Short mmCIF file of C-alpha atoms and ligand atoms in Angstrom, two decimals:
data_model
loop_
_atom_site.label_atom_id
_atom_site.label_comp_id
_atom_site.label_asym_id
_atom_site.label_seq_id
_atom_site.Cartn_x
_atom_site.Cartn_y
_atom_site.Cartn_z
CA MET A 1 -0.77 -123.86 46.06
CA SER A 2 0.47 -120.29 46.31
CA ILE A 3 0.81 -117.90 43.37
CA ALA A 4 4.60 -118.26 43.59
CA GLU A 5 4.35 -122.05 43.46
CA ASN A 6 1.97 -121.89 40.52
CA ILE A 7 4.40 -119.68 38.61
CA ASP A 8 7.29 -122.00 39.40
CA GLN A 9 5.35 -124.99 38.21
CA ILE A 10 4.47 -123.37 34.89
CA LYS A 11 8.00 -122.06 34.42
CA SER A 12 9.41 -125.52 34.99
CA ILE A 13 7.87 -126.67 31.72
CA LEU A 14 8.39 -123.46 29.71
CA PRO A 15 11.39 -123.47 27.38
CA GLU A 16 13.73 -120.63 28.35
CA GLN A 17 12.92 -118.44 25.34
CA VAL A 18 9.16 -118.57 25.98
CA LYS A 19 7.67 -115.64 27.85
CA LEU A 20 5.05 -116.06 30.55
CA VAL A 21 2.38 -113.35 30.55
CA ALA A 22 0.47 -113.63 33.84
CA VAL A 23 -3.14 -112.76 33.05
CA SER A 24 -4.34 -110.72 36.02
CA LYS A 25 -7.73 -109.52 34.74
CA THR A 26 -10.31 -109.23 37.55
CA LYS A 27 -7.58 -109.93 40.14
CA ALA A 28 -6.67 -107.50 42.93
CA LYS A 29 -3.42 -105.56 43.06
CA GLU A 30 -2.29 -107.51 46.13
CA LEU A 31 -2.29 -110.72 44.11
CA ILE A 32 -0.35 -109.07 41.30
CA LEU A 33 2.19 -107.87 43.86
CA GLU A 34 2.55 -111.39 45.17
CA ALA A 35 3.54 -112.53 41.68
CA TYR A 36 5.72 -109.44 41.25
CA ARG A 37 7.65 -110.17 44.44
CA HIS A 38 8.31 -113.62 43.03
CA GLY A 39 9.94 -112.01 40.00
CA GLN A 40 7.05 -111.93 37.53
CA ARG A 41 7.08 -108.75 35.43
CA ALA A 42 4.73 -109.33 32.46
CA PHE A 43 1.00 -109.06 33.21
CA GLY A 44 -1.97 -109.26 30.85
CA GLU A 45 -5.23 -107.31 31.11
CA ASN A 46 -8.23 -107.10 28.82
CA LYS A 47 -9.99 -103.93 30.01
CA VAL A 48 -8.58 -100.45 29.43
CA GLN A 49 -9.84 -98.90 32.64
CA GLU A 50 -8.75 -101.80 34.81
CA MET A 51 -5.29 -101.86 33.25
CA SER A 52 -4.87 -98.10 33.68
CA LEU A 53 -5.82 -98.24 37.37
CA LYS A 54 -3.42 -101.09 38.00
CA TYR A 55 -0.67 -99.29 36.11
CA GLU A 56 -1.17 -96.25 38.35
CA GLY A 57 -1.04 -98.25 41.57
CA LEU A 58 1.72 -100.77 40.90
CA PRO A 59 5.51 -100.74 40.33
CA LYS A 60 6.53 -99.00 37.13
CA ASP A 61 8.79 -101.77 35.86
CA ILE A 62 5.78 -103.99 35.18
CA GLU A 63 5.22 -104.77 31.49
CA TRP A 64 1.52 -104.36 30.72
CA HIS A 65 0.22 -106.56 27.92
CA PHE A 66 -3.18 -105.65 26.52
CA ILE A 67 -4.81 -108.93 25.50
CA GLY A 68 -8.46 -107.93 25.03
CA HIS A 69 -10.55 -106.43 22.29
CA LEU A 70 -9.42 -102.81 22.07
CA GLN A 71 -11.76 -99.99 21.06
CA SER A 72 -10.19 -97.16 19.06
CA ASN A 73 -11.53 -94.43 21.32
CA LYS A 74 -9.83 -95.94 24.39
CA ILE A 75 -6.31 -96.42 23.04
CA LYS A 76 -5.24 -93.03 24.34
CA TYR A 77 -5.52 -94.17 27.95
CA ILE A 78 -2.97 -96.96 27.58
CA ALA A 79 -0.78 -95.55 24.77
CA PRO A 80 1.72 -93.91 27.16
CA PHE A 81 2.65 -97.15 28.93
CA VAL A 82 1.36 -100.33 27.23
CA HIS A 83 4.17 -102.81 26.52
CA LEU A 84 2.50 -104.90 23.81
CA ILE A 85 -0.98 -104.91 22.28
CA HIS A 86 -1.80 -108.54 21.40
CA GLY A 87 -5.17 -108.10 19.74
CA VAL A 88 -4.84 -106.00 16.60
CA ASP A 89 -7.66 -107.33 14.46
CA SER A 90 -8.34 -104.56 11.93
CA PHE A 91 -6.50 -101.99 9.85
CA LYS A 92 -8.67 -99.30 11.39
CA LEU A 93 -7.47 -100.25 14.87
CA LEU A 94 -3.85 -100.39 13.74
CA LYS A 95 -4.09 -96.88 12.28
CA ALA A 96 -5.71 -95.60 15.47
CA ILE A 97 -2.92 -97.14 17.58
CA ASP A 98 -0.32 -95.51 15.33
CA MET A 99 -1.97 -92.11 15.82
CA GLU A 100 -2.16 -92.40 19.60
CA ALA A 101 1.40 -93.73 19.78
CA ARG A 102 2.59 -90.69 17.84
CA LYS A 103 0.79 -88.37 20.25
CA ALA A 104 2.43 -90.19 23.15
CA GLY A 105 5.83 -89.93 21.46
CA ARG A 106 6.24 -93.71 21.27
CA VAL A 107 6.47 -96.68 18.98
CA ILE A 108 3.97 -99.25 20.26
CA PRO A 109 4.67 -102.96 19.67
CA VAL A 110 1.67 -104.95 18.43
CA LEU A 111 0.67 -108.46 17.39
CA PHE A 112 -1.80 -109.31 14.65
CA GLN A 113 -4.62 -111.37 16.10
CA PHE A 114 -5.79 -114.15 13.81
CA HIS A 115 -9.08 -115.93 13.83
CA ILE A 116 -8.14 -119.59 14.21
CA ALA A 117 -11.02 -120.97 16.29
CA GLU A 118 -14.24 -122.49 15.07
CA GLU A 119 -16.33 -120.21 17.27
CA GLU A 120 -17.81 -117.22 15.51
CA THR A 121 -17.29 -114.97 18.48
CA LYS A 122 -13.52 -114.93 18.59
CA PHE A 123 -12.07 -111.79 17.06
CA GLY A 124 -9.30 -111.80 14.53
CA LEU A 125 -8.01 -111.23 11.05
CA SER A 126 -8.04 -113.75 8.24
CA ILE A 127 -4.75 -114.35 6.45
CA ASP A 128 -6.14 -112.52 3.39
CA GLU A 129 -7.00 -109.47 5.45
CA ALA A 130 -3.52 -109.49 6.93
CA THR A 131 -1.76 -109.70 3.58
CA ASP A 132 -4.00 -107.00 2.09
CA LEU A 133 -3.09 -104.79 5.02
CA LEU A 134 0.63 -105.50 4.68
CA ASN A 135 0.57 -104.90 0.93
CA SER A 136 -1.12 -101.51 1.21
CA GLU A 137 0.74 -98.24 0.76
CA GLU A 138 -1.02 -96.90 3.80
CA PHE A 139 0.61 -99.53 6.01
CA LYS A 140 4.06 -98.32 5.01
CA LEU A 141 3.21 -94.87 6.33
CA LEU A 142 2.64 -96.09 9.88
CA LYS A 143 5.77 -95.13 11.79
CA ASN A 144 4.61 -95.45 15.37
CA ILE A 145 3.67 -99.12 15.49
CA GLN A 146 6.00 -102.09 15.29
CA VAL A 147 4.58 -105.48 14.34
CA ARG A 148 6.19 -108.12 16.57
CA GLY A 149 4.26 -111.20 15.48
CA VAL A 150 0.92 -112.94 15.78
CA MET A 151 -1.63 -113.98 18.40
CA GLY A 152 -4.52 -116.40 18.40
CA MET A 153 -6.97 -118.25 20.61
CA ALA A 154 -7.96 -121.84 19.98
CA THR A 155 -11.50 -123.16 20.23
CA TYR A 156 -12.63 -123.83 23.79
CA THR A 157 -12.90 -127.60 23.54
CA GLU A 158 -11.65 -130.86 25.04
CA ASP A 159 -10.66 -132.00 21.57
CA GLU A 160 -6.88 -131.85 21.69
CA HIS A 161 -6.57 -132.64 18.01
CA GLN A 162 -8.70 -129.63 17.11
CA ILE A 163 -6.67 -127.29 19.35
CA ARG A 164 -3.39 -128.57 17.92
CA LYS A 165 -4.65 -128.05 14.38
CA GLU A 166 -5.59 -124.43 15.14
CA PHE A 167 -2.24 -123.63 16.78
CA ALA A 168 -0.42 -125.26 13.87
CA CYS A 169 -2.44 -123.03 11.55
CA LEU A 170 -1.36 -119.90 13.43
CA LYS A 171 2.26 -121.04 13.29
CA SER A 172 2.02 -121.57 9.53
CA TRP A 173 0.61 -118.06 9.06
CA PHE A 174 3.40 -116.66 11.20
CA ASP A 175 5.94 -118.46 8.98
CA LEU A 176 4.25 -117.18 5.84
CA LEU A 177 4.25 -113.57 7.02
CA LYS A 178 7.82 -113.86 8.28
CA ARG A 179 8.99 -115.13 4.90
CA SER A 180 7.00 -112.72 2.77
CA TYR A 181 7.04 -109.47 4.74
CA PHE A 182 9.30 -109.59 7.77
CA ALA A 183 12.35 -111.57 6.70
CA GLU A 184 14.52 -108.52 7.41
CA LYS A 185 12.78 -107.67 10.68
CA PRO A 186 14.29 -109.56 13.62
CA GLU A 187 11.66 -108.10 15.97
CA PHE A 188 8.93 -110.03 14.12
CA LYS A 189 9.35 -113.19 16.19
CA GLU A 190 6.45 -113.66 18.58
CA ILE A 191 3.69 -116.24 18.49
CA SER A 192 1.34 -115.52 21.39
CA MET A 193 -0.68 -118.68 21.88
CA GLY A 194 -1.65 -120.87 24.80
CA MET A 195 -3.79 -120.28 27.92
CA SER A 196 -4.27 -122.27 31.13
CA GLY A 197 -6.19 -125.06 29.41
CA ASP A 198 -4.10 -125.49 26.29
CA TYR A 199 -0.61 -124.04 26.73
CA PRO A 200 1.26 -127.40 26.71
CA ILE A 201 -0.11 -127.99 23.21
CA ALA A 202 0.72 -124.42 22.18
CA LEU A 203 4.33 -124.94 23.30
CA GLU A 204 4.62 -128.05 21.17
CA GLU A 205 3.29 -126.08 18.20
CA GLY A 206 5.84 -123.27 18.54
CA SER A 207 4.44 -120.69 20.95
CA THR A 208 6.87 -118.00 22.13
CA MET A 209 4.49 -116.35 24.59
CA VAL A 210 1.83 -117.96 26.77
CA ARG A 211 -0.98 -116.00 28.44
CA ILE A 212 -1.93 -117.75 31.65
CA GLY A 213 -4.47 -116.58 34.21
CA SER A 214 -6.42 -119.15 36.19
CA ASN A 215 -3.49 -121.56 36.58
CA ILE A 216 -1.64 -118.79 38.42
CA PHE A 217 -4.29 -116.78 40.24
CA GLY A 218 -7.12 -119.31 40.50
CA GLU A 219 -10.53 -119.21 38.84
CA ARG A 220 -12.00 -115.81 38.03
CA ASN A 221 -15.21 -114.87 39.75
CA TYR A 222 -16.96 -112.50 37.39
CA LEU A 223 -19.95 -112.04 39.67
CA LYS A 224 -17.83 -110.63 42.45
CA ASN A 225 -15.76 -108.38 40.21
C1 PLP B 1 -8.44 -114.46 29.99
C2 PLP B 1 -7.50 -114.64 28.86
C3 PLP B 1 -6.39 -115.49 28.97
C4 PLP B 1 -6.09 -116.34 30.20
O1 PLP B 1 -7.05 -117.32 30.38
P1 PLP B 1 -6.85 -118.53 31.44
O2 PLP B 1 -7.70 -119.60 30.91
O3 PLP B 1 -7.34 -117.98 32.75
O4 PLP B 1 -5.41 -118.85 31.48
C5 PLP B 1 -5.54 -115.59 27.89
N1 PLP B 1 -5.74 -114.88 26.76
C6 PLP B 1 -6.78 -114.05 26.62
C7 PLP B 1 -6.93 -113.31 25.35
C8 PLP B 1 -7.70 -113.90 27.66
O5 PLP B 1 -8.74 -113.08 27.49
#
């Protein structure tokens, strides 16, 4: 199937209010353009240099979503144009984003990434870390970031029950934060969860944004890239 057909197929099961972020990491600009010509505007990348190069060489109305682990010293390269940073997993990183956003004269939208998977290697905050952060005086001083919601990755497993439990956990933390800290903030509304292998479950558990790569562009070949 073509990229356009893949997008259509995914969109046919996405509720209208759910956003599709096409994860284009490792994929060539020509493939991104193919999706673009079919109307896709939101693309996800997980490497700063790769995203910057693609930004330079592609239409400027593309929304670039940074979905990887971001290092503080590299924020400056994407601060002028990034649409949403999904993976904020420490206060230190949040403060660094705020500083670079100020230098770029912007307010940068971010999501708090939570650790919901069993695997040790997945990055993310715990709910205690998030509430400590939100309760701190220092947080209130950050004027150049806007928290739009939460993001999480489920365990890579065939066990559907496990995946569902982890997504439900992320949804419950979103609800808790919404109630306790963001009740008056309509922009705090995003739950970024669901990838090629698990997005139907994520949708059932309340996802508002799915990040899908291989189901659109085909398998990634890391050896070649
Ligand atoms: C690569 C990646 C995706 C997309 O993965 P697929 O399985 O190809 O859909 C989604 N989210 C994050 C954070 C990723 O790194």
